Amino acid sequence: MIRKRIFFIAILIILIVFSVFVFDQIKVGHDNGSNNATEITHEIIGNDSTGSVEVIRNLGNPDGQKMAYVVGVHPLENDTHKTFLKIFKSMNNLNCCYDVYIINVSEDFSKYGELLPDDQPGRQTGQDLALKYVYPEIVNGSYKFVADIHAHGGAYGEHNTFVFSPVEGSSGESYGRIVSNNTQNISYYDPQFTTSGPYLTIPLNEKGIPAIYFEENSFISQSIKDAHMLELIKSIDSLKIS
Ligand SMILES: [Zn+2]
């Protein structure tokens, strides 16, 4: 009788352990095939009358080096922000772990091709939201690399699609050149002047966090923008940051 009871309890324990294991596997499955249970989370880190800032955390490989993307600093350039989010969400088997910061300016704005020049009030608002909410999170977030996604209306001559760090000689420049070298269609070109640099990428580089701009010509076709964005994401994902 006692032996039967011990046997029954042993079976029960095995069943419990097994079901915990299965439950864990199901949870992992929901995390895009990652091999631990770090969850993808959405969080609003800033919200005021001018707009809000959202961060999506732990995209890609939760065990990989920690990287950040920022979209929305210049709201008029939203075609590349949308392109980035669309292409990034379609990616599988990324090497790195990504947090994506999304700045949403509440003021009225349009996009390139509908409204020129880019002198809308939302431009400064996006920069202010970046400095107020995104910058402190990234400085304190042990990120290895940051990319800030922009678009332009053709202001850079033959330079349509490029990356650069606004701080010459920075680690951002070194890694930016590697990002460019690992692509076919993204050049390294420093236009020597940025309006948003002082609100994000310049202070980040000065703090030793490599930060680059990605710039895309807003007037090229969507399919080419998609292809360039894919090149950017893959190239950044292959970076080995020391
Ligand atoms: Zn911009």
GROMACS .gro file of C-alpha atoms and ligand atoms in nm:
model
  243
    1MET     CA    1   0.000   0.000   0.000
    2ILE     CA    2   0.278   0.246   0.103
    3ARG     CA    3   0.481   0.145  -0.199
    4LYS     CA    4   0.179   0.217  -0.421
    5ARG     CA    5   0.137   0.561  -0.260
    6ILE     CA    6   0.509   0.647  -0.314
    7PHE     CA    7   0.477   0.536  -0.674
    8PHE     CA    8   0.169   0.757  -0.720
    9ILE     CA    9   0.345   1.061  -0.565
   10ALA     CA   10   0.650   1.004  -0.786
   11ILE     CA   11   0.429   1.000  -1.097
   12LEU     CA   12   0.261   1.320  -0.977
   13ILE     CA   13   0.598   1.496  -0.931
   14ILE     CA   14   0.713   1.387  -1.277
   15LEU     CA   15   0.389   1.520  -1.425
   16ILE     CA   16   0.427   1.859  -1.251
   17VAL     CA   17   0.791   1.897  -1.360
   18PHE     CA   18   0.698   1.800  -1.714
   19SER     CA   19   0.407   2.047  -1.734
   20VAL     CA   20   0.624   2.334  -1.598
   21PHE     CA   21   0.880   2.250  -1.867
   22VAL     CA   22   0.616   2.242  -2.143
   23PHE     CA   23   0.468   2.572  -2.022
   24ASP     CA   24   0.814   2.729  -2.035
   25GLN     CA   25   0.862   2.608  -2.392
   26ILE     CA   26   0.527   2.759  -2.494
   27LYS     CA   27   0.634   3.092  -2.342
   28VAL     CA   28   0.965   3.078  -2.531
   29GLY     CA   29   0.774   3.008  -2.849
   30HIS     CA   30   0.587   3.334  -2.806
   31ASP     CA   31   0.915   3.521  -2.788
   32ASN     CA   32   0.997   3.461  -3.155
   33GLY     CA   33   1.198   3.148  -3.097
   34SER     CA   34   1.442   3.303  -2.855
   35ASN     CA   35   1.613   3.064  -2.619
   36ASN     CA   36   1.517   3.233  -2.297
   37ALA     CA   37   1.201   3.390  -2.166
   38THR     CA   38   1.295   3.762  -2.182
   39GLU     CA   39   0.974   3.928  -2.280
   40ILE     CA   40   0.914   4.185  -2.548
   41THR     CA   41   0.760   4.481  -2.369
   42HIS     CA   42   0.602   4.810  -2.474
   43GLU     CA   43   0.647   5.103  -2.240
   44ILE     CA   44   0.563   5.474  -2.256
   45ILE     CA   45   0.869   5.653  -2.114
   46GLY     CA   46   0.755   6.007  -2.181
   47ASN     CA   47   0.424   6.180  -2.228
   48ASP     CA   48   0.345   6.550  -2.228
   49SER     CA   49   0.140   6.802  -2.424
   50THR     CA   50   0.391   6.798  -2.714
   51GLY     CA   51   0.396   6.422  -2.769
   52SER     CA   52   0.501   6.087  -2.630
   53VAL     CA   53   0.789   5.844  -2.643
   54GLU     CA   54   0.740   5.469  -2.654
   55VAL     CA   55   1.003   5.198  -2.625
   56ILE     CA   56   0.968   4.841  -2.744
   57ARG     CA   57   1.225   4.634  -2.557
   58ASN     CA   58   1.403   4.301  -2.614
   59LEU     CA   59   1.342   4.254  -2.985
   60GLY     CA   60   1.568   4.008  -3.165
   61ASN     CA   61   1.802   3.785  -2.965
   62PRO     CA   62   1.770   3.859  -2.590
   63ASP     CA   63   2.116   3.712  -2.534
   64GLY     CA   64   2.282   3.931  -2.796
   65GLN     CA   65   2.459   4.263  -2.747
   66LYS     CA   66   2.221   4.546  -2.665
   67MET     CA   67   2.149   4.796  -2.942
   68ALA     CA   68   1.899   5.078  -2.990
   69TYR     CA   69   1.713   5.232  -3.280
   70VAL     CA   70   1.541   5.569  -3.258
   71VAL     CA   71   1.266   5.681  -3.495
   72GLY     CA   72   1.059   5.997  -3.499
   73VAL     CA   73   1.311   6.266  -3.399
   74HIS     CA   74   1.198   6.457  -3.711
   75PRO     CA   75   0.829   6.374  -3.755
   76LEU     CA   76   0.812   6.503  -4.113
   77GLU     CA   77   1.050   6.221  -4.208
   78ASN     CA   78   0.798   5.956  -4.107
   79ASP     CA   79   0.819   5.758  -4.430
   80THR     CA   80   1.154   5.612  -4.322
   81HIS     CA   81   1.028   5.560  -3.966
   82LYS     CA   82   0.740   5.354  -4.102
   83THR     CA   83   0.974   5.172  -4.339
   84PHE     CA   84   1.208   5.088  -4.052
   85LEU     CA   85   0.931   4.952  -3.829
   86LYS     CA   86   0.784   4.747  -4.113
   87ILE     CA   87   1.114   4.591  -4.223
   88PHE     CA   88   1.249   4.542  -3.869
   89LYS     CA   89   0.937   4.358  -3.757
   90SER     CA   90   0.975   4.118  -4.050
   91MET     CA   91   1.327   4.015  -3.946
   92ASN     CA   92   1.402   3.672  -3.801
   93ASN     CA   93   1.719   3.531  -3.647
   94LEU     CA   94   1.874   3.862  -3.548
   95ASN     CA   95   2.205   3.838  -3.361
   96CYS     CA   96   2.156   4.137  -3.132
   97CYS     CA   97   1.900   4.247  -2.875
   98TYR     CA   98   1.719   4.567  -2.971
   99ASP     CA   99   1.520   4.836  -2.801
  100VAL     CA  100   1.331   5.058  -3.044
  101TYR     CA  101   1.246   5.413  -2.930
  102ILE     CA  102   0.951   5.570  -3.109
  103ILE     CA  103   0.894   5.945  -3.072
  104ASN     CA  104   0.539   6.054  -3.151
  105VAL     CA  105   0.502   6.430  -3.187
  106SER     CA  106   0.143   6.536  -3.128
  107GLU     CA  107   0.168   6.858  -3.333
  108ASP     CA  108   0.050   6.866  -3.689
  109PHE     CA  109   0.302   6.756  -3.949
  110SER     CA  110   0.305   6.610  -4.296
  111LYS     CA  111   0.575   6.426  -4.491
  112TYR     CA  112   0.828   6.504  -4.761
  113GLY     CA  113   0.660   6.557  -5.093
  114GLU     CA  114   0.355   6.708  -4.930
  115LEU     CA  115   0.507   6.991  -4.739
  116LEU     CA  116   0.840   7.161  -4.799
  117PRO     CA  117   1.057   7.296  -4.655
  118ASP     CA  118   1.096   7.102  -4.332
  119ASP     CA  119   1.036   7.395  -4.102
  120GLN     CA  120   0.738   7.263  -3.913
  121PRO     CA  121   0.723   7.320  -3.538
  122GLY     CA  122   0.720   6.942  -3.483
  123ARG     CA  123   1.083   6.926  -3.588
  124GLN     CA  124   1.205   7.105  -3.275
  125THR     CA  125   0.947   6.923  -3.063
  126GLY     CA  126   1.082   6.583  -3.173
  127GLN     CA  127   1.436   6.693  -3.094
  128ASP     CA  128   1.328   6.812  -2.749
  129LEU     CA  129   1.148   6.484  -2.678
  130ALA     CA  130   1.463   6.295  -2.785
  131LEU     CA  131   1.683   6.487  -2.542
  132LYS     CA  132   1.433   6.479  -2.257
  133TYR     CA  133   1.327   6.115  -2.271
  134VAL     CA  134   1.539   5.905  -2.509
  135TYR     CA  135   1.887   6.037  -2.429
  136PRO     CA  136   1.883   5.959  -2.052
  137GLU     CA  137   1.740   5.610  -2.114
  138ILE     CA  138   2.013   5.529  -2.365
  139VAL     CA  139   2.295   5.677  -2.156
  140ASN     CA  140   2.189   5.462  -1.861
  141GLY     CA  141   2.090   5.156  -2.063
  142SER     CA  142   2.427   4.989  -2.139
  143TYR     CA  143   2.376   5.005  -2.515
  144LYS     CA  144   2.660   4.913  -2.747
  145PHE     CA  145   2.534   5.106  -3.049
  146VAL     CA  146   2.256   5.345  -3.150
  147ALA     CA  147   2.107   5.430  -3.490
  148ASP     CA  148   1.879   5.729  -3.543
  149ILE     CA  149   1.659   5.697  -3.854
  150HIS     CA  150   1.599   6.002  -4.075
  151ALA     CA  151   1.489   6.104  -4.423
  152HIS     CA  152   1.576   6.404  -4.639
  153GLY     CA  153   1.427   6.574  -4.941
  154GLY     CA  154   1.735   6.552  -5.164
  155ALA     CA  155   1.941   6.824  -4.997
  156TYR     CA  156   2.273   6.635  -5.020
  157GLY     CA  157   2.348   6.628  -5.394
  158GLU     CA  158   2.433   6.278  -5.513
  159HIS     CA  159   2.426   6.147  -5.155
  160ASN     CA  160   2.089   5.981  -5.118
  161THR     CA  161   2.140   5.697  -4.874
  162PHE     CA  162   2.408   5.727  -4.611
  163VAL     CA  163   2.515   5.687  -4.251
  164PHE     CA  164   2.743   5.907  -4.044
  165SER     CA  165   2.838   6.011  -3.695
  166PRO     CA  166   2.818   6.385  -3.631
  167VAL     CA  167   3.129   6.360  -3.410
  168GLU     CA  168   3.441   6.316  -3.621
  169GLY     CA  169   3.692   6.066  -3.485
  170SER     CA  170   3.430   5.907  -3.257
  171SER     CA  171   3.369   5.534  -3.222
  172GLY     CA  172   3.036   5.616  -3.389
  173GLU     CA  173   3.230   5.716  -3.700
  174SER     CA  174   3.438   5.394  -3.694
  175TYR     CA  175   3.132   5.172  -3.663
  176GLY     CA  176   2.937   5.386  -3.908
  177ARG     CA  177   3.208   5.325  -4.168
  178ILE     CA  178   3.189   4.949  -4.101
  179VAL     CA  179   2.809   4.961  -4.138
  180SER     CA  180   2.852   5.135  -4.474
  181ASN     CA  181   3.131   4.900  -4.591
  182ASN     CA  182   2.911   4.597  -4.523
  183THR     CA  183   2.637   4.724  -4.756
  184GLN     CA  184   2.615   4.782  -5.128
  185ASN     CA  185   2.404   5.093  -5.131
  186ILE     CA  186   2.464   5.283  -4.809
  187SER     CA  187   2.759   5.521  -4.820
  188TYR     CA  188   2.937   5.700  -4.539
  189TYR     CA  189   2.884   6.072  -4.585
  190ASP     CA  190   2.911   6.341  -4.319
  191PRO     CA  191   2.715   6.650  -4.425
  192GLN     CA  192   2.899   6.847  -4.152
  193PHE     CA  193   2.576   6.997  -4.025
  194THR     CA  194   2.283   6.851  -3.840
  195THR     CA  195   2.000   7.014  -3.651
  196SER     CA  196   1.917   6.719  -3.427
  197GLY     CA  197   2.276   6.612  -3.343
  198PRO     CA  198   2.296   6.817  -3.021
  199TYR     CA  199   1.974   6.652  -2.898
  200LEU     CA  200   2.084   6.289  -2.927
  201THR     CA  201   2.369   6.161  -3.142
  202ILE     CA  202   2.636   6.420  -3.044
  203PRO     CA  203   2.597   6.384  -2.665
  204LEU     CA  204   2.575   6.003  -2.702
  205ASN     CA  205   2.903   5.990  -2.894
  206GLU     CA  206   3.059   6.226  -2.641
  207LYS     CA  207   2.954   5.982  -2.367
  208GLY     CA  208   3.133   5.704  -2.557
  209ILE     CA  209   2.820   5.538  -2.697
  210PRO     CA  210   2.860   5.492  -3.074
  211ALA     CA  211   2.563   5.664  -3.238
  212ILE     CA  212   2.498   5.717  -3.607
  213TYR     CA  213   2.243   5.871  -3.835
  214PHE     CA  214   2.082   5.685  -4.121
  215GLU     CA  215   1.960   5.919  -4.393
  216GLU     CA  216   1.742   5.816  -4.687
  217ASN     CA  217   1.608   6.023  -4.975
  218SER     CA  218   1.235   6.045  -4.922
  219PHE     CA  219   1.162   6.071  -5.296
  220ILE     CA  220   1.300   5.734  -5.406
  221SER     CA  221   1.058   5.446  -5.455
  222GLN     CA  222   0.924   5.253  -5.158
  223SER     CA  223   1.067   4.922  -5.283
  224ILE     CA  224   1.418   5.071  -5.294
  225LYS     CA  225   1.368   5.227  -4.949
  226ASP     CA  226   1.268   4.882  -4.822
  227ALA     CA  227   1.579   4.723  -4.976
  228HIS     CA  228   1.810   4.989  -4.829
  229MET     CA  229   1.651   4.952  -4.486
  230LEU     CA  230   1.704   4.576  -4.499
  231GLU     CA  231   2.071   4.636  -4.582
  232LEU     CA  232   2.103   4.875  -4.288
  233ILE     CA  233   1.940   4.642  -4.036
  234LYS     CA  234   2.148   4.342  -4.148
  235SER     CA  235   2.471   4.540  -4.146
  236ILE     CA  236   2.411   4.680  -3.797
  237ASP     CA  237   2.312   4.334  -3.675
  238SER     CA  238   2.649   4.196  -3.790
  239LEU     CA  239   2.852   4.456  -3.595
  240LYS     CA  240   3.091   4.322  -3.333
  241ILE     CA  241   3.124   4.601  -3.080
  242SER     CA  242   3.424   4.574  -2.848
  243ZN      ZN  243   1.604   6.444  -3.988
   0.00000   0.00000   0.00000
